[in-house]
Coordinates of C-alpha atoms in Angstrom, one line a residue:
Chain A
X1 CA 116.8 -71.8 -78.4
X2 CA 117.0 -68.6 -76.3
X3 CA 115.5 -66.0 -77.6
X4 CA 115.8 -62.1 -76.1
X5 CA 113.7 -59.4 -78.6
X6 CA 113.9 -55.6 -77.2
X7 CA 112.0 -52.9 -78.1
X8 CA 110.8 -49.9 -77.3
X9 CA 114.7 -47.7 -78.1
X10 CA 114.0 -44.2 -80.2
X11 CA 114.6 -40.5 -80.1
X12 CA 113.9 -38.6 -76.7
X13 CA 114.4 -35.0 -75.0
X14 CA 116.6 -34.8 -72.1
X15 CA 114.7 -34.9 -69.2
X16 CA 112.0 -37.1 -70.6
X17 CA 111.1 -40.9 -70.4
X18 CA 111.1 -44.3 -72.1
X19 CA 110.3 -47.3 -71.1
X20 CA 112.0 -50.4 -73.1
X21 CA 110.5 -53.9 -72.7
X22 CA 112.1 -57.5 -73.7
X23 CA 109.8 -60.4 -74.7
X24 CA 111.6 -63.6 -73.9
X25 CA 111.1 -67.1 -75.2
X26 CA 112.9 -70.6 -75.8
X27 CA 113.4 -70.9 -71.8
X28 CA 111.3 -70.9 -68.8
X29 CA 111.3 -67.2 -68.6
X30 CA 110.7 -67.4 -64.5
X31 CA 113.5 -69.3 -63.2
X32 CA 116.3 -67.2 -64.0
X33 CA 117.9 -63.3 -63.4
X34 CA 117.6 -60.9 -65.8
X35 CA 119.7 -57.8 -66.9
X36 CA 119.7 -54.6 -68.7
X37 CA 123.6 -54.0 -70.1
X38 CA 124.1 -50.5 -72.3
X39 CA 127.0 -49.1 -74.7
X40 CA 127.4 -46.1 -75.6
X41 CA 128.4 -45.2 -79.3
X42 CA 132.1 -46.2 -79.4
X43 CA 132.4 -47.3 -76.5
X44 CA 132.6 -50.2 -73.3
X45 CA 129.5 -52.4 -71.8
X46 CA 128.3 -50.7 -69.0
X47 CA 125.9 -53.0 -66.7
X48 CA 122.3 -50.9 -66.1
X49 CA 120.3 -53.4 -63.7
X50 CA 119.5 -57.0 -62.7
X51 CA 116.7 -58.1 -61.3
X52 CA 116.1 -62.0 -59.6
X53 CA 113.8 -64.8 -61.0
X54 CA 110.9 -64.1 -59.0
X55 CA 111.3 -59.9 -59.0
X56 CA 112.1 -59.6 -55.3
X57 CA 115.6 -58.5 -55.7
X58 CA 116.4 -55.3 -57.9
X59 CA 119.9 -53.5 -58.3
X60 CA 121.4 -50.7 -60.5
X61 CA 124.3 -49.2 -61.4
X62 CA 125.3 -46.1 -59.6
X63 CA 124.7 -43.8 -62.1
X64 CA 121.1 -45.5 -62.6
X65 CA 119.7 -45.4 -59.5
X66 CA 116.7 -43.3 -58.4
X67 CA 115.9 -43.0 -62.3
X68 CA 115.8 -46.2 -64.1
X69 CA 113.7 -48.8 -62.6
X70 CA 113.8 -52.7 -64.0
X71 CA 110.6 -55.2 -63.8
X72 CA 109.7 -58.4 -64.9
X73 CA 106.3 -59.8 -66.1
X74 CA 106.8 -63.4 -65.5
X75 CA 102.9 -64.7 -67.2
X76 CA 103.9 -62.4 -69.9
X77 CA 107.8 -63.7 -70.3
X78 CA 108.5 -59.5 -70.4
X79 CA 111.2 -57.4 -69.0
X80 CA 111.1 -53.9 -68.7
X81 CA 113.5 -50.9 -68.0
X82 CA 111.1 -47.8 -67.2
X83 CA 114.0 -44.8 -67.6
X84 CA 113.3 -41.4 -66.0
X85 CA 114.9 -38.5 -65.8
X86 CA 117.0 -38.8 -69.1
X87 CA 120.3 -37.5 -69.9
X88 CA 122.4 -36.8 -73.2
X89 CA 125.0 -39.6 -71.8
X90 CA 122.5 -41.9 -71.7
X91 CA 122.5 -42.5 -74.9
X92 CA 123.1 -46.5 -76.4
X93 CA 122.1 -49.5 -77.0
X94 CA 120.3 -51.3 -74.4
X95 CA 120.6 -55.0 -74.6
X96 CA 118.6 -56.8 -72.4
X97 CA 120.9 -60.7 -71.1
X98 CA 119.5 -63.7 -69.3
X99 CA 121.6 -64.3 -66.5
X100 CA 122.5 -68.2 -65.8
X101 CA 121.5 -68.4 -61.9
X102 CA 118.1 -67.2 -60.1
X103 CA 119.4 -64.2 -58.5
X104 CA 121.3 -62.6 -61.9
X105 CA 124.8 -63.2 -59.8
X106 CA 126.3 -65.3 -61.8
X107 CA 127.1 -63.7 -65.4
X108 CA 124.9 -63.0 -68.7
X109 CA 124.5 -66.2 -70.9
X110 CA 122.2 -65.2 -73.6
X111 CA 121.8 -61.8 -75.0
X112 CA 119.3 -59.8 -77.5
X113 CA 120.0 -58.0 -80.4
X114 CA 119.8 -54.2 -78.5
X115 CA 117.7 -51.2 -78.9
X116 CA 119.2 -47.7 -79.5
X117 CA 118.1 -45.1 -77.2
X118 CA 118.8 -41.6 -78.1
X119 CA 118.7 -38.3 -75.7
X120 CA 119.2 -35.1 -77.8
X121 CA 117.3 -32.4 -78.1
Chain B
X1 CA 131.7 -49.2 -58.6
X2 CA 134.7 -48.7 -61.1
X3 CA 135.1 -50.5 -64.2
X4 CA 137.3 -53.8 -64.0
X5 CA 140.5 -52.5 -65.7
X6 CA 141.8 -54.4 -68.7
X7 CA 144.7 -53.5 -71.6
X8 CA 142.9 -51.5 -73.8
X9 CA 144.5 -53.9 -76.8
X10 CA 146.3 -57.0 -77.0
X11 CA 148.1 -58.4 -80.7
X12 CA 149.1 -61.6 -81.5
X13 CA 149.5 -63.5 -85.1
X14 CA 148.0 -66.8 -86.0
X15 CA 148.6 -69.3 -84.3
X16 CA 150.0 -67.6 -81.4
X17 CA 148.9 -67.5 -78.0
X18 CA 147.3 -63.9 -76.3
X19 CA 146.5 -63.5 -72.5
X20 CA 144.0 -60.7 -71.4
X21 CA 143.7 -59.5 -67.7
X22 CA 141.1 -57.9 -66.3
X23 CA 142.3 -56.7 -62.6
X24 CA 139.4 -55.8 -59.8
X25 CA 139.6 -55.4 -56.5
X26 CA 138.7 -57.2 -53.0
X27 CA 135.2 -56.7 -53.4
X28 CA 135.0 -57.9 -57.1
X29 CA 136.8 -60.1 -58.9
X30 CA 138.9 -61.1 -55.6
X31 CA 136.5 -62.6 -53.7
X32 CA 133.9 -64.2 -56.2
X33 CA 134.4 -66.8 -58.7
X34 CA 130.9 -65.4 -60.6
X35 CA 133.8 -63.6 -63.1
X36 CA 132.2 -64.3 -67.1
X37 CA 133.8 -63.2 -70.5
X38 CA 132.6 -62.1 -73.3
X39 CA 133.7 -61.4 -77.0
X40 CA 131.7 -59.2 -78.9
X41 CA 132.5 -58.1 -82.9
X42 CA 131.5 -55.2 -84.7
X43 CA 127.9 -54.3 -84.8
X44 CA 126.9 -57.5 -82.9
X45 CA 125.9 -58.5 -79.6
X46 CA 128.3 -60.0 -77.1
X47 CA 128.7 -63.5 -76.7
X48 CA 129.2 -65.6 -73.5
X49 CA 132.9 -66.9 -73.8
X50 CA 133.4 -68.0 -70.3
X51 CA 131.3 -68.1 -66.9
X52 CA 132.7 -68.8 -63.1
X53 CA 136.6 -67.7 -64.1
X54 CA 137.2 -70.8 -66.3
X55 CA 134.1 -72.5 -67.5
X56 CA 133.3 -72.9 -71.2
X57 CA 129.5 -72.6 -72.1
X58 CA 128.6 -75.4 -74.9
X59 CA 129.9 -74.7 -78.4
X60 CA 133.0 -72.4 -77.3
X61 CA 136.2 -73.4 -78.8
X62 CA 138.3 -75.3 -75.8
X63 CA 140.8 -72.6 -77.1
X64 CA 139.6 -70.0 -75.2
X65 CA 140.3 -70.4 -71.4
X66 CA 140.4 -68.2 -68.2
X67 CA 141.5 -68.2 -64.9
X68 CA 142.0 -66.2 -61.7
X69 CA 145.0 -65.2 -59.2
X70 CA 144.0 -62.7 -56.4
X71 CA 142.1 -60.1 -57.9
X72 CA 142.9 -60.1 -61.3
X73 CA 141.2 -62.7 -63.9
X74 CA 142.6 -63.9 -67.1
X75 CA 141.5 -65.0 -70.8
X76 CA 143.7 -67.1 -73.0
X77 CA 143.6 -67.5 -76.5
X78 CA 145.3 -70.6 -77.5
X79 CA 145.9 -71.2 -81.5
X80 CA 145.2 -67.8 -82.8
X81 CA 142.7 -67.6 -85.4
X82 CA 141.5 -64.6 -88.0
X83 CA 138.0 -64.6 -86.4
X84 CA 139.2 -63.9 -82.8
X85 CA 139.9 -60.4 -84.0
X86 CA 137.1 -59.0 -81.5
X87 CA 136.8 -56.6 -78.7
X88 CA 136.6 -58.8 -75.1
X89 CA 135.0 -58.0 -71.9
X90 CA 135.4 -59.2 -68.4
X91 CA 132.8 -58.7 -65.4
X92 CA 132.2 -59.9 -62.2
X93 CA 129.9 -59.9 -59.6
X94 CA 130.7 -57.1 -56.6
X95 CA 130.0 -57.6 -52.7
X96 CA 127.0 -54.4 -53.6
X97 CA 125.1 -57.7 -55.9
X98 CA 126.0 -55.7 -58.3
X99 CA 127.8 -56.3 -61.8
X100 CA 130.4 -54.8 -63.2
X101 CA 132.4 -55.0 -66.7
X102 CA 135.8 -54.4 -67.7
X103 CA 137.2 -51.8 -69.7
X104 CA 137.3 -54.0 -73.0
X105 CA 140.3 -55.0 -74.8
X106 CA 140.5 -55.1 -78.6
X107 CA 142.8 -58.2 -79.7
X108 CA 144.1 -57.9 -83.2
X109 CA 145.1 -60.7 -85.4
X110 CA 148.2 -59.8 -87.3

């Protein structure tokens, strides 16, 4: 069965970095989108990033761009979410999702367990 | 992009039947049929409820259904039950090849 393990979540400074990876198993790791998906204590999903089987294609949400950056590691069955710049509202769980089509599009079948992420000085 | 808007809580006892909309725009939920749902309890990760507006993923209940006028999408809960008590979530693939999710919607079993 799927399996989506994160890690990589703890306590950081605003303004510093982290970098949160996913170790995927149970499916061929390099025929399918991935995606980074966050909530914030309390509150909604908020989608973070996708990125396309083979790595070509990236996207972000719009208050994620120019500081996150997602990458996959498809001989290592590893995704990654290298987060710069970090803020006091960036603060949740990250979950990293398989996505059920190639190019992430179609919707997130299979989700980890999250990792809490926590900006605060 | 702005977050698909749904009711921020729907109620409903056993055995009743609940409908949760999730309204987007032209560039969303309008003009793609890559709209999913998700149910997620306390504490735990979401689960996939329904991919491409009204497909059911193995496993899912065939009491849980969704649909799509225009450019607002729609989950039904036929037949009620005490473990549907959950918060739901909508999203949708954007024009940008973007995602984005709804607002959530916390449905309460009476």
């Amino acid at each position: 069965q799927v399996q989506l393990e994160e890690s990589g979540g703890g306590v950081v400074q605003p303004g510093r970095s982290l970098r949160l990876s996913c170790e995927a198993s149970g499916f061929t790791f390099s025929n399918y989108g991935m995606h980074w998906v966050r909530q914030a204590p309390g509150k909604g999903l908020e989608w973070v990033a996708v990125i396309s089987y083979d790595g070509r294609e990236k996207y972000y949400g719009d208050s994620m761009k120019g500081r996150f950056t997602i990458s996959r590691d498809n001989s290592k069955n590893t995704l990654s979410l290298q987060m710069n710049s970090l803020r006091p509202d960036d603060t949740a769980v990250y979950y990293c999702a398989k996505d059920f089509v190639k190019d992430g599009a179609g919707g997130a079948d299979s989700w980890g367990q999250g990792t809490l992420v926590t900006v605060s000085s | 992009q702005s977050a698909l808007t749904q009711p921020a809580s729907v109620s409903g006892s056993p055995g009743q039947s609940i409908t949760i909309s999730c309204t987007g725009t032209s560039s969303d939920v309008g003009v793609f049929n890559y709209v999913s749902w998700y149910q997620q309890h306390p504490g735990k990760a979401p689960k996939f409820l329904i991919y491409e507006v009204s497909n059911r993923p193995s496993g899912v209940p065939d009491r849980f259904s969704g649909s799509k006028s225009g450019n607002t999408a729609s989950l039904t809960i036929s037949g009620l039950q005490a473990e549907d008590e959950a918060d739901y979530y909508c999203s949708s693939y954007t024009s940008s090849s973007t995602q984005v999710f709804g607002t959530g919607t916390k449905v309460t079993v009476l």
